[in-house]
mmCIF file of C-alpha atoms in Angstrom:
data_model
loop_
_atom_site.group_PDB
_atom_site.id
_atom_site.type_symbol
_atom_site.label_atom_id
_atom_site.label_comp_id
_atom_site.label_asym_id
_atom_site.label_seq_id
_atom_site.Cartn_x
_atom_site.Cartn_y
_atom_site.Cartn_z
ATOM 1 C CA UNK W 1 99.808 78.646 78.479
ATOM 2 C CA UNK W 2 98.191 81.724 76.840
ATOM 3 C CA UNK W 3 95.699 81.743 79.341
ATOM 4 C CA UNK W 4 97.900 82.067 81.716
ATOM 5 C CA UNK W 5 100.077 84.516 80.703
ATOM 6 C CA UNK W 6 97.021 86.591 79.956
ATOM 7 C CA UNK W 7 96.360 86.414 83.702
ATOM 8 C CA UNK W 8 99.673 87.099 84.885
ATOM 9 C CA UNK W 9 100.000 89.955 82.462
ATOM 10 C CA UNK W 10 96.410 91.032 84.116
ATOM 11 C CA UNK W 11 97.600 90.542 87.768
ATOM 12 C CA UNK W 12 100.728 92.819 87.034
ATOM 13 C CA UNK W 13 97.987 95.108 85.557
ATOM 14 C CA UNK W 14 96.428 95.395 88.416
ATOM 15 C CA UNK W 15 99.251 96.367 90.885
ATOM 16 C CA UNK W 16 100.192 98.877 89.210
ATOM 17 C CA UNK W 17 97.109 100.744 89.697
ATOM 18 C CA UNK W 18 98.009 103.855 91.241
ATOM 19 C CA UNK W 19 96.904 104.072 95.388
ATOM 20 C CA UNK W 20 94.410 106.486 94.624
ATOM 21 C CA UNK W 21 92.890 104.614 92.215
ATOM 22 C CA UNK W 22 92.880 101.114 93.997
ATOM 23 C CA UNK W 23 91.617 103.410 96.993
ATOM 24 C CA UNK W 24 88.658 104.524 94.620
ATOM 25 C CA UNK W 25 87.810 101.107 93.421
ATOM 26 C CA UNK W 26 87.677 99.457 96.922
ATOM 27 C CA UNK W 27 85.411 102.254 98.148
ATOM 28 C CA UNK W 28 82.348 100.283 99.329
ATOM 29 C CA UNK W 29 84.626 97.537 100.712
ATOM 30 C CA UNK W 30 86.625 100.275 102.967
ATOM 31 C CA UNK W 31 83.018 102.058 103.765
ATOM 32 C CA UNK W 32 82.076 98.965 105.203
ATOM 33 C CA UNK W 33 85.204 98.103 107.528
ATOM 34 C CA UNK W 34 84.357 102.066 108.725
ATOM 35 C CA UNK W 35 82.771 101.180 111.822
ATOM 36 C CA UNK W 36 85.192 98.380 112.785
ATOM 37 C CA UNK W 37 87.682 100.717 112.233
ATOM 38 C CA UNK W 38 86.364 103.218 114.738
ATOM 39 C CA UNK W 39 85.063 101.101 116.917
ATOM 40 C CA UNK W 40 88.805 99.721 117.399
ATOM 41 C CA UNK W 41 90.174 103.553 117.436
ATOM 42 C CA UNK W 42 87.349 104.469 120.307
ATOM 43 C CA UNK W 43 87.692 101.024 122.136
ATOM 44 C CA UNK W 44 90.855 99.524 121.933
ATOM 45 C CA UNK W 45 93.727 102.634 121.155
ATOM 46 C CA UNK W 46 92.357 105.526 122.776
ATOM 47 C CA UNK W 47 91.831 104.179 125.896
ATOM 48 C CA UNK W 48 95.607 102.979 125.829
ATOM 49 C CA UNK W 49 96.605 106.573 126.808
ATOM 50 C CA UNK W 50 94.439 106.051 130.537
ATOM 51 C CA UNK W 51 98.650 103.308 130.800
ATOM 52 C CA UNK W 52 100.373 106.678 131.655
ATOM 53 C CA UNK W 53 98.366 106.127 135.117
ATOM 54 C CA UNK W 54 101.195 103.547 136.440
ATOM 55 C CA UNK W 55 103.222 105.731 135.881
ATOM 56 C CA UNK W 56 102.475 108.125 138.075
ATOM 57 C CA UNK W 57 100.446 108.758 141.406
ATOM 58 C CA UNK W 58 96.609 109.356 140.332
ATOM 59 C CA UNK W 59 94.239 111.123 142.518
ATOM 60 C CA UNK W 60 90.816 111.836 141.270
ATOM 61 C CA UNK W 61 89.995 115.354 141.772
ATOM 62 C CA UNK W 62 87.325 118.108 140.562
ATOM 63 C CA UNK W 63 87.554 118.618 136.763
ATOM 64 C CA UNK W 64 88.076 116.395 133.774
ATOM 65 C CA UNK W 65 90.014 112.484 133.868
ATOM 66 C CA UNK W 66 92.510 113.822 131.221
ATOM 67 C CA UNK W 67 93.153 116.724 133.012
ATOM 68 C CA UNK W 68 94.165 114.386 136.939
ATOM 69 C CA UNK W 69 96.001 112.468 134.339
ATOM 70 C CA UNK W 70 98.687 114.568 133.198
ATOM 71 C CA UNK W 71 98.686 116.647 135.838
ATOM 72 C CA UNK W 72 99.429 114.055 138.428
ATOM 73 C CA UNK W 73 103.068 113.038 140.181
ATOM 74 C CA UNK W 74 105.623 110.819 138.043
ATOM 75 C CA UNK W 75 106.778 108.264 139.873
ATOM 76 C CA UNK W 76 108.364 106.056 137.274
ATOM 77 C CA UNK W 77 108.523 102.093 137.842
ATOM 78 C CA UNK W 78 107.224 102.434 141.522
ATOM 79 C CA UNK W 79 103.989 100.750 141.053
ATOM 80 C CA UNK W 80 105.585 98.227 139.440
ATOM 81 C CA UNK W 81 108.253 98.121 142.187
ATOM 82 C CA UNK W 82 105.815 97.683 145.181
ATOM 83 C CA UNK W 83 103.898 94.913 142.965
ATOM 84 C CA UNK W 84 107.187 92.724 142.568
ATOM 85 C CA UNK W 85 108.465 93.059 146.194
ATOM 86 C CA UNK W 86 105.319 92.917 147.803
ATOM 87 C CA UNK W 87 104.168 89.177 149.840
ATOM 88 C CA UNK W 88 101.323 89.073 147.052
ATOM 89 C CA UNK W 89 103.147 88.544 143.411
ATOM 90 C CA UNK W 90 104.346 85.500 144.404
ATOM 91 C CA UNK W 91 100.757 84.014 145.219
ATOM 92 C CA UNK W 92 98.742 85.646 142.361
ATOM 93 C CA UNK W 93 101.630 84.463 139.758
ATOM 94 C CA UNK W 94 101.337 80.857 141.466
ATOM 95 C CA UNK W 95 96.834 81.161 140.957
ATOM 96 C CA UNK W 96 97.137 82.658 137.503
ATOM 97 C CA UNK W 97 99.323 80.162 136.399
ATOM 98 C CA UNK W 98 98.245 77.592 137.664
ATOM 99 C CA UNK W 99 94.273 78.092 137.002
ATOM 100 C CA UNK W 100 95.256 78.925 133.311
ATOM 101 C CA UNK W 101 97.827 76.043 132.539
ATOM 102 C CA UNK W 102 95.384 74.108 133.982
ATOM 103 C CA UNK W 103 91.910 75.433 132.321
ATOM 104 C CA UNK W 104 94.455 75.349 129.044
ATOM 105 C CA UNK W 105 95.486 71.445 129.572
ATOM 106 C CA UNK W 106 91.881 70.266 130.346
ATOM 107 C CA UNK W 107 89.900 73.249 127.978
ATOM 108 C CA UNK W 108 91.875 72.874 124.840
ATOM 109 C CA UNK W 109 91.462 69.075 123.437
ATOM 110 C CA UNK W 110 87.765 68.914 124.450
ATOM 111 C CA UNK W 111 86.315 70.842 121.397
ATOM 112 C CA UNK W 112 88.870 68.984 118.754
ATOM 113 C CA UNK W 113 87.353 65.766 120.455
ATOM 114 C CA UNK W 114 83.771 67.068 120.169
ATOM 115 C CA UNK W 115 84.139 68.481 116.419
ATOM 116 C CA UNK W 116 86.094 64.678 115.725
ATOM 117 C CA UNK W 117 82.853 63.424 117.266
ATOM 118 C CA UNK W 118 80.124 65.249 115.925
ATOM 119 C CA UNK W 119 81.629 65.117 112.435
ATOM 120 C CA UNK W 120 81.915 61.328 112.782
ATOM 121 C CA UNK W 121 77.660 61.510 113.670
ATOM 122 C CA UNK W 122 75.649 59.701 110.695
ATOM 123 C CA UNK W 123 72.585 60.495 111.849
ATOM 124 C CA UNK W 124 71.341 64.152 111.004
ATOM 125 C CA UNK W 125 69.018 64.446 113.885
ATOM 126 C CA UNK W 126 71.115 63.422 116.602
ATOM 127 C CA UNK W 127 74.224 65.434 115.483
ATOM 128 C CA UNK W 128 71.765 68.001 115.954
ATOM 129 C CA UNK W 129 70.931 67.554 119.037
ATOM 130 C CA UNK W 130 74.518 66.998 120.400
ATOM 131 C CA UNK W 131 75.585 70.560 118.920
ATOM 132 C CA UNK W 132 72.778 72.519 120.459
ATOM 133 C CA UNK W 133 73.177 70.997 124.051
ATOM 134 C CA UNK W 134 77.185 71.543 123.934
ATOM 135 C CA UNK W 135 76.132 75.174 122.332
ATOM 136 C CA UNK W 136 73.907 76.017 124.773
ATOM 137 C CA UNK W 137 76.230 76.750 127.877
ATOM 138 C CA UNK W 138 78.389 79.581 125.948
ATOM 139 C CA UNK W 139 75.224 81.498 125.332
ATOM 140 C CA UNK W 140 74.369 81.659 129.493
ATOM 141 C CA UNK W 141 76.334 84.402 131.727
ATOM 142 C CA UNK W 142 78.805 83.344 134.482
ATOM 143 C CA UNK W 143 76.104 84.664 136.741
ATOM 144 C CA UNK W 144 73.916 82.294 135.928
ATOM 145 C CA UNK W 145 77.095 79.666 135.057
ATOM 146 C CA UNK W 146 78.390 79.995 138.577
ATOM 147 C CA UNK W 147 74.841 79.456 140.614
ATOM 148 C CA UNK W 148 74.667 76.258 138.529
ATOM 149 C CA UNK W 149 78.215 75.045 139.337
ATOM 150 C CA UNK W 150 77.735 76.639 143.398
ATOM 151 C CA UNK W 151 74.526 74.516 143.393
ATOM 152 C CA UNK W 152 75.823 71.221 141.860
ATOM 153 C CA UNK W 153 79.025 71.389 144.568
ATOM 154 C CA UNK W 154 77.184 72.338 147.252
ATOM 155 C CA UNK W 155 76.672 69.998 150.425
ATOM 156 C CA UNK W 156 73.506 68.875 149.679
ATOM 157 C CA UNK W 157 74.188 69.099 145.520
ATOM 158 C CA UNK W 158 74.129 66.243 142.735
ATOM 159 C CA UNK W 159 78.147 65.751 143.167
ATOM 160 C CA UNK W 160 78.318 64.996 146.926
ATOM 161 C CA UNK W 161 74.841 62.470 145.999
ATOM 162 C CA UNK W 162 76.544 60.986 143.501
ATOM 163 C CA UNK W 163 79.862 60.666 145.512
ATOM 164 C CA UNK W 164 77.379 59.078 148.862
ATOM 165 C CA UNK W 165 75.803 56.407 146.331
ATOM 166 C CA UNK W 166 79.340 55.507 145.519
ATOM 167 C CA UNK W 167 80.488 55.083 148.458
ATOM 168 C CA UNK W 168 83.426 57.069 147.873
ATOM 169 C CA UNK W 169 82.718 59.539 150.644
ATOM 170 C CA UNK W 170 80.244 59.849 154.096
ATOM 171 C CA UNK W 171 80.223 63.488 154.474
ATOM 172 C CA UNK W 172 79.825 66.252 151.965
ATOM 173 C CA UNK W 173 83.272 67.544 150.601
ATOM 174 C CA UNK W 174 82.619 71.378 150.561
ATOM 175 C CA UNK W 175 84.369 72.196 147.643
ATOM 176 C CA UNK W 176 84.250 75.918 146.928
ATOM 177 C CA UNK W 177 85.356 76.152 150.848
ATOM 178 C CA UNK W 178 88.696 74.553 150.249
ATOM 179 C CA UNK W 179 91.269 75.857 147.863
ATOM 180 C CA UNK W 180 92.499 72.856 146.847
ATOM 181 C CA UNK W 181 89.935 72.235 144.478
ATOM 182 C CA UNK W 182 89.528 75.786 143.076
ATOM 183 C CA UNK W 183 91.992 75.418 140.126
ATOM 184 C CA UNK W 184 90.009 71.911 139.295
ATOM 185 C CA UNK W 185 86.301 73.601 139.799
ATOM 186 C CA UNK W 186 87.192 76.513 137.524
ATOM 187 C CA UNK W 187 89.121 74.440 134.344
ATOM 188 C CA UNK W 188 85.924 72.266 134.483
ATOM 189 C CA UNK W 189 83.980 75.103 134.947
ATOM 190 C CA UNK W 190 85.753 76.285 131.958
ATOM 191 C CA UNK W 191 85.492 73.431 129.129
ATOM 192 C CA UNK W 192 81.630 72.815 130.472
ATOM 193 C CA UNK W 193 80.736 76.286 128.812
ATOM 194 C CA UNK W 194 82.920 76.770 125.978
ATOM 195 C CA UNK W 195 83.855 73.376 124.512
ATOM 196 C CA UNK W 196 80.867 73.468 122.324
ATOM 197 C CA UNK W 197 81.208 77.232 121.033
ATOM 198 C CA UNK W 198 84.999 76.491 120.853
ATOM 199 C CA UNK W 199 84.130 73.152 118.378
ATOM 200 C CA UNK W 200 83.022 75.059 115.558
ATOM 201 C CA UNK W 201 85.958 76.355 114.052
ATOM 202 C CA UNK W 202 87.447 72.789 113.975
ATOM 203 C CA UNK W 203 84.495 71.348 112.623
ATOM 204 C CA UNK W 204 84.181 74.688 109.894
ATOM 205 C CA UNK W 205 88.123 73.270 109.286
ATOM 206 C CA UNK W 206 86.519 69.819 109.071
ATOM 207 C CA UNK W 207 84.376 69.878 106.443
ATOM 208 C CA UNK W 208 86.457 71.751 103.950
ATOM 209 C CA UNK W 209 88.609 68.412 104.089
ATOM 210 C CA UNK W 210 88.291 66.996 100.549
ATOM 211 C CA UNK W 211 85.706 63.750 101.290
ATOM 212 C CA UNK W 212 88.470 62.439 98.031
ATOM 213 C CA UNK W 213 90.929 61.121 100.849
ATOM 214 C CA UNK W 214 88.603 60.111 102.940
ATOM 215 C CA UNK W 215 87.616 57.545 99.712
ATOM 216 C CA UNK W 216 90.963 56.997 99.155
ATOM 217 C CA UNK W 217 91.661 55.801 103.104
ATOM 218 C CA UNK W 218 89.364 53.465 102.732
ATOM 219 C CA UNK W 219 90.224 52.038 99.715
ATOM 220 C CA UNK W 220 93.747 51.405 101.262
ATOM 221 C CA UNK W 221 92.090 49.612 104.128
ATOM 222 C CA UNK W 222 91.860 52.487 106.601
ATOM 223 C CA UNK W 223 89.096 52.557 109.441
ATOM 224 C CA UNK W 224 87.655 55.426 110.764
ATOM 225 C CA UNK W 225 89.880 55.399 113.451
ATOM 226 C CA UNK W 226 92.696 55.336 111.296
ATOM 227 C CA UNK W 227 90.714 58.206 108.686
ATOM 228 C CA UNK W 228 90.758 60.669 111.731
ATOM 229 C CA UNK W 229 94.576 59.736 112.440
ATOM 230 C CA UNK W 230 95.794 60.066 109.358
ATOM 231 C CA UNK W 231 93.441 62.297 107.743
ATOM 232 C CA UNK W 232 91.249 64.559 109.425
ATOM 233 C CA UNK W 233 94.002 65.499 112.649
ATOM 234 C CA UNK W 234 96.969 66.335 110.065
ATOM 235 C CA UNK W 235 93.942 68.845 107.825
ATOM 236 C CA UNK W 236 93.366 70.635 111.617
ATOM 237 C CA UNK W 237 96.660 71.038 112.139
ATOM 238 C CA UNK W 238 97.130 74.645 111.174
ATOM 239 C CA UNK W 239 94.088 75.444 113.251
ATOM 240 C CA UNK W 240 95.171 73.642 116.237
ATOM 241 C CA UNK W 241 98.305 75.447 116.193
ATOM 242 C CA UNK W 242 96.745 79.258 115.622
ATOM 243 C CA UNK W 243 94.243 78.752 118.223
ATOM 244 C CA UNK W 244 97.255 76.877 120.836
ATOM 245 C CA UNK W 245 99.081 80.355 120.093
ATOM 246 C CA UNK W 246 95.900 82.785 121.367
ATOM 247 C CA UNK W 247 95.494 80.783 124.223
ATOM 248 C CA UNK W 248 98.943 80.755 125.337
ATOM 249 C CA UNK W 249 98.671 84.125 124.533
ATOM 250 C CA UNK W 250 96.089 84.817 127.341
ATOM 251 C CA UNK W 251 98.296 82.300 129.845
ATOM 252 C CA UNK W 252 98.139 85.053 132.070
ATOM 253 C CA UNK W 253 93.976 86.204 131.629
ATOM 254 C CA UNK W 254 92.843 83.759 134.209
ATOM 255 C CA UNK W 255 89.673 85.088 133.584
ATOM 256 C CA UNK W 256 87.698 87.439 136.161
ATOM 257 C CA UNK W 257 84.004 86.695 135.495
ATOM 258 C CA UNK W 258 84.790 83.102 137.109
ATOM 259 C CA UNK W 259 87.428 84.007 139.543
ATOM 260 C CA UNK W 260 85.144 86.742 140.933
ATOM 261 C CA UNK W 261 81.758 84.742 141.437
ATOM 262 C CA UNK W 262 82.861 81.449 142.364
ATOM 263 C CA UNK W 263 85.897 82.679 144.840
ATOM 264 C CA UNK W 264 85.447 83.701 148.625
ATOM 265 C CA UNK W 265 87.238 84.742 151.382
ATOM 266 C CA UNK W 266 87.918 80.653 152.420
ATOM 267 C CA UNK W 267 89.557 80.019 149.321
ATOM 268 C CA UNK W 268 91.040 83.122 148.230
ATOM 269 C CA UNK W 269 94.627 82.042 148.844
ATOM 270 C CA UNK W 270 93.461 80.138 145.869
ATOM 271 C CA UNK W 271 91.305 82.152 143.760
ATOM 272 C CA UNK W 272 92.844 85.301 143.429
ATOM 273 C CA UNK W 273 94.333 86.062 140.062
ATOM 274 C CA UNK W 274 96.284 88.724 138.216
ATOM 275 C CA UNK W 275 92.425 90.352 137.328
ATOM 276 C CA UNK W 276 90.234 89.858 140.395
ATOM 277 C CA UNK W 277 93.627 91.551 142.406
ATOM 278 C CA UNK W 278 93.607 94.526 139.875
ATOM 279 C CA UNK W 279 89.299 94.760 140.522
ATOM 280 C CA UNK W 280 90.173 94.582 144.089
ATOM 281 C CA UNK W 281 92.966 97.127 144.430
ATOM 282 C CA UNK W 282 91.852 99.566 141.435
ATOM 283 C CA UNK W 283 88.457 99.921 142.562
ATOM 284 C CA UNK W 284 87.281 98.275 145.991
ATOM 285 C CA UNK W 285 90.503 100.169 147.503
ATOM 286 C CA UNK W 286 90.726 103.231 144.946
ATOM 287 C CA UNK W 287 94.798 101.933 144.090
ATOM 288 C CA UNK W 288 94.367 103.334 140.600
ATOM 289 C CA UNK W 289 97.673 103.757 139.832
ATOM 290 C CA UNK W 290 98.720 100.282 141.586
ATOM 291 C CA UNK W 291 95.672 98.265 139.334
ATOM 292 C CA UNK W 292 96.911 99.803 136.427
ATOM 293 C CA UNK W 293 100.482 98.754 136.820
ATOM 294 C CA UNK W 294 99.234 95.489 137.053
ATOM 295 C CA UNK W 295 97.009 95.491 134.248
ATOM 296 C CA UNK W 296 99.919 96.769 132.214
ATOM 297 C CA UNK W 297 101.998 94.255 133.604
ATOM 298 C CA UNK W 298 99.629 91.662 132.257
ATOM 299 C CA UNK W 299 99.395 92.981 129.164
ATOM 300 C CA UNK W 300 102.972 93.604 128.077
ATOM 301 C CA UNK W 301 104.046 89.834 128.868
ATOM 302 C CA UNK W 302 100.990 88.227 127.156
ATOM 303 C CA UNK W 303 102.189 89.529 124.126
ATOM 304 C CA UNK W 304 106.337 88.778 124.737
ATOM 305 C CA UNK W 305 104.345 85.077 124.881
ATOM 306 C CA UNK W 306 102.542 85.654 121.836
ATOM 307 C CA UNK W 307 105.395 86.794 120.064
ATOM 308 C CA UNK W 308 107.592 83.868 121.230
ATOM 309 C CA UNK W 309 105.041 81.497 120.934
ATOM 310 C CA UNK W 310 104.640 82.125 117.424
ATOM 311 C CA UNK W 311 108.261 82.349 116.854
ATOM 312 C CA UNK W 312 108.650 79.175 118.080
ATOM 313 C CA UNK W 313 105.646 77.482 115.795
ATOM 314 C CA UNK W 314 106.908 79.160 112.902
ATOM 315 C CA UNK W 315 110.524 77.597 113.363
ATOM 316 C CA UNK W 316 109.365 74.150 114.592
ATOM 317 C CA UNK W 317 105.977 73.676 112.283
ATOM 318 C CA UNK W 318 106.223 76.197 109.840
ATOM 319 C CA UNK W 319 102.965 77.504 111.051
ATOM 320 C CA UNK W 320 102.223 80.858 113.013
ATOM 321 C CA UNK W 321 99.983 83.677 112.983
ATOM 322 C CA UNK W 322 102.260 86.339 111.314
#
């Protein structure tokens, strides 16, 4: 009891160190967040001041960006305007949507499967070996990552072979010619490269599980089926539901990198998203204005979700991420 009132009394102590003092004492701590700090001021907040371009009708002319910024025509919510009423929102809502729900639905149980898996591995070498070939595909560009997936669905690729030996087609299906299958193609796409990359925060959440009630399953009788039901899914909890907030987060970042490479003009009815529009408009048809409405758009109600998401958790689960 003394001991802890000592440490209380230390604690309270503590606090009420004056600011310039606690500032003092953290020095080499603050000295090295420094460069995250202005990295994040150069990167992520100055740049935010390039939004005022929806806002009004940007032309680039001779002298500096800041300078055609602020010196161009207000025209208030008409980017925004023209975006809504136009014969496009409709159809790059329906492919952004759809091609994120969908890369979300397939994406998102694959690495709490994997990190389940690999935990449940006995043998050292093979665990290895399963971690470095689901690793390996994060670490590869979507350059390269869409050649491989344009090769393997091509007419004369491993999927159409495999589909001829089955007899469950005579002709090649040319996939990445009809739309229908974009939305599939790119949420396979998808979980291919990042399920193992994705699989090592759950299994970082895994093994700080105390291996006690694991002992203490099995002593009441319970499998490892059962040890994974009842022990190791409740400890990931928490992380399932942090990481099921950022992704809804991003419900409306399609992604371009994929969009971009794999899409062409047969299935773009199908491929073009929120981003690949903005590319298109911003800087294929100099819209700058117009693109950055959209972006800004895209920004502003992925984080309404985030914020409701999160309210939600916190009132349901009692979990959220602030």
């Amino acid at each position: 009891m003394e001991t802890a009132a000592t440490t209380i009394r230390a604690n309270e102590k503590r606090a009420k160190k004056p600011f310039r003092q606690r500032l003092l004492e953290q020095r080499y701590l603050l000295l090295m967040l420094l460069p995250a700090f202005i990295w994040a001021v150069l990167f992520a907040y100055l740049p935010m001041g390039g939004l005022y371009m929806a806002f009004i009708n940007y032309q680039p002319m001779l002298g500096s960006f800041w300078t055609n910024l602020f010196h161009g025509e207000f025209v208030g919510f008409q980017w925004f305007d023209y975006f809504f009423s136009n014969g496009d929102f409709l159809i790059i809502m329906r492919n952004t949507l759809a091609s994120t729900l969908l890369t979300l639905i397939v994406s998102f149980p694959v690495p709490i499967l994997i990190a389940i898996a690999v935990n449940e591995i006995k043998g050292a070498v093979f665990k290895k070996t399963v971690q470095t070939v689901s690793y390996l595909p994060h670490f590869i560009s979507w350059v390269i990552a869409a050649n491989i997936i344009v090769t393997v669905l091509s007419s004369g690729g491993i999927v159409n072979d495999v589909l001829k030996w089955l007899h469950l087609t005579r002709d090649s299906i040319l996939f990445l010619q009809e739309g229908k299958y974009f939305w599939w193609i790119v949420a396979i796409g998808n979980t291919w490269k990042e399920m193992g990359y994705n699989s090592i925060i759950y299994l970082a959440a895994i093994s700080s599980i105390n291996l006690d009630l694991y002992e203490a399953a099995k002593v009441d009788g319970a499998g490892r089926f059962k040890q994974i039901v009842y022990v190791t899914l409740p400890h990931l909890k928490p992380t399932i539901v942090i990481l099921l907030i950022f992704s809804l987060g991003g419900v409306l970042n399609a992604g371009f990198d994929q969009h971009f490479l794999l899409g062409n003009g047969l299935n773009q009815d199908y491929s073009d998203v929120l981003s690949t529009y903005s590319f298109r408009y911003g800087l294929q048809n100099s819209m700058f204005s117009y693109a950055s409405a959209v972006g800004l758009f895209n920004s502003v109600v992925a984080f309404i979700i985030i914020v409701i998401v999160n309210f939600a958790s916190k009132k349901i689960n009692n979990q959220s991420l602030f």
